[in-house]
Amino acid sequence: MISTYHPDETVVGKKKGRDLVKPVAVLDYNNTMGGVDLKDQKLSACLLERKRCVKWYMKIFKRLLNVSVLNAFILLTESISRRGKPELLHRSFREQLADSLVARHRRSSPQVNPGIDMEDLRLRRDLVHVPELTTGRGNRMNCRICARNGKDKKVHLKCATCDEAMCPGDCWRVWHSLQQLPGRDIKSRKGRRRH
Ligand SMILES: [Zn+2]
Ligand SMILES: [Zn+2]
């Protein structure tokens, strides 16, 4: 037993009518596990932490975040019913929460940042830059950033939004964040029209 709340004391409880010494943590757990099960059941419809390939501490963080969202929803529901307002669905609550969080960071109009050419997809933050993996040896492409730096680097990753290949990590970050890209643009080495 590990608890951040209970002392290491024991109490005498009952098991099948007989007295049994138990840690207080166990007694509390038995009294409240119904609520834990109910919480698990409520969260099973909206698991944030199910995604594979994440570090264990990210899973725990997402779980705690998810539980906090649920707790907020429960408190809001109680307040709503006390004030006799119409019921709110768990799903609608999550959608509204997500919308309001995203709205804070959404650019209200394209004029906000005049330094960015709106034709230039790569720096746009209002779009999701979707990473896409190509399979097979023949499907590797030159990393756009490495190419600019004079390196010949073949990768399987591309940004589907920008339709450009790049290494994960640094090159991806550079491509999507630097207004002035490093090196020289040598995008279409193949098939470039000569004048
Ligand atoms: Zn690269
Ligand atoms: Zn992109």
XYZ file of N, CA, C and O and ligand atoms in Angstrom, residues 143-147 151 153 155 166-167 171, ligand 1:
45
model
N 15.242 15.666 -47.297
C 14.807 16.632 -46.290
C 15.037 18.029 -46.840
O 16.134 18.366 -47.287
N 13.995 18.829 -46.785
C 14.051 20.163 -47.376
C 15.078 21.054 -46.662
O 15.792 21.834 -47.294
N 15.140 20.913 -45.353
C 16.057 21.752 -44.576
C 17.506 21.306 -44.775
O 18.403 22.117 -45.009
N 17.714 19.979 -44.701
C 19.066 19.468 -44.906
C 19.561 19.842 -46.298
O 20.722 20.196 -46.475
N 18.665 19.777 -47.281
C 19.042 20.128 -48.650
C 19.517 21.577 -48.705
O 20.516 21.897 -49.355
N 23.160 19.251 -47.342
C 23.259 17.842 -46.974
C 22.223 17.035 -47.735
O 21.095 17.494 -47.942
N 19.972 14.286 -47.280
C 19.394 13.424 -46.249
C 18.033 12.939 -46.729
O 17.138 13.726 -46.994
N 14.550 11.021 -46.091
C 13.678 10.757 -44.940
C 12.344 10.163 -45.374
O 11.945 10.253 -46.530
N 10.893 16.282 -44.442
C 11.904 16.801 -43.514
C 12.184 15.813 -42.393
O 11.358 14.945 -42.104
N 13.365 15.957 -41.764
C 13.721 15.096 -40.645
C 12.805 15.450 -39.465
O 12.435 16.606 -39.298
N 14.801 19.637 -37.907
C 14.423 20.142 -39.231
C 12.944 20.492 -39.269
O 12.544 21.500 -39.855
Zn 16.854 17.343 -42.170
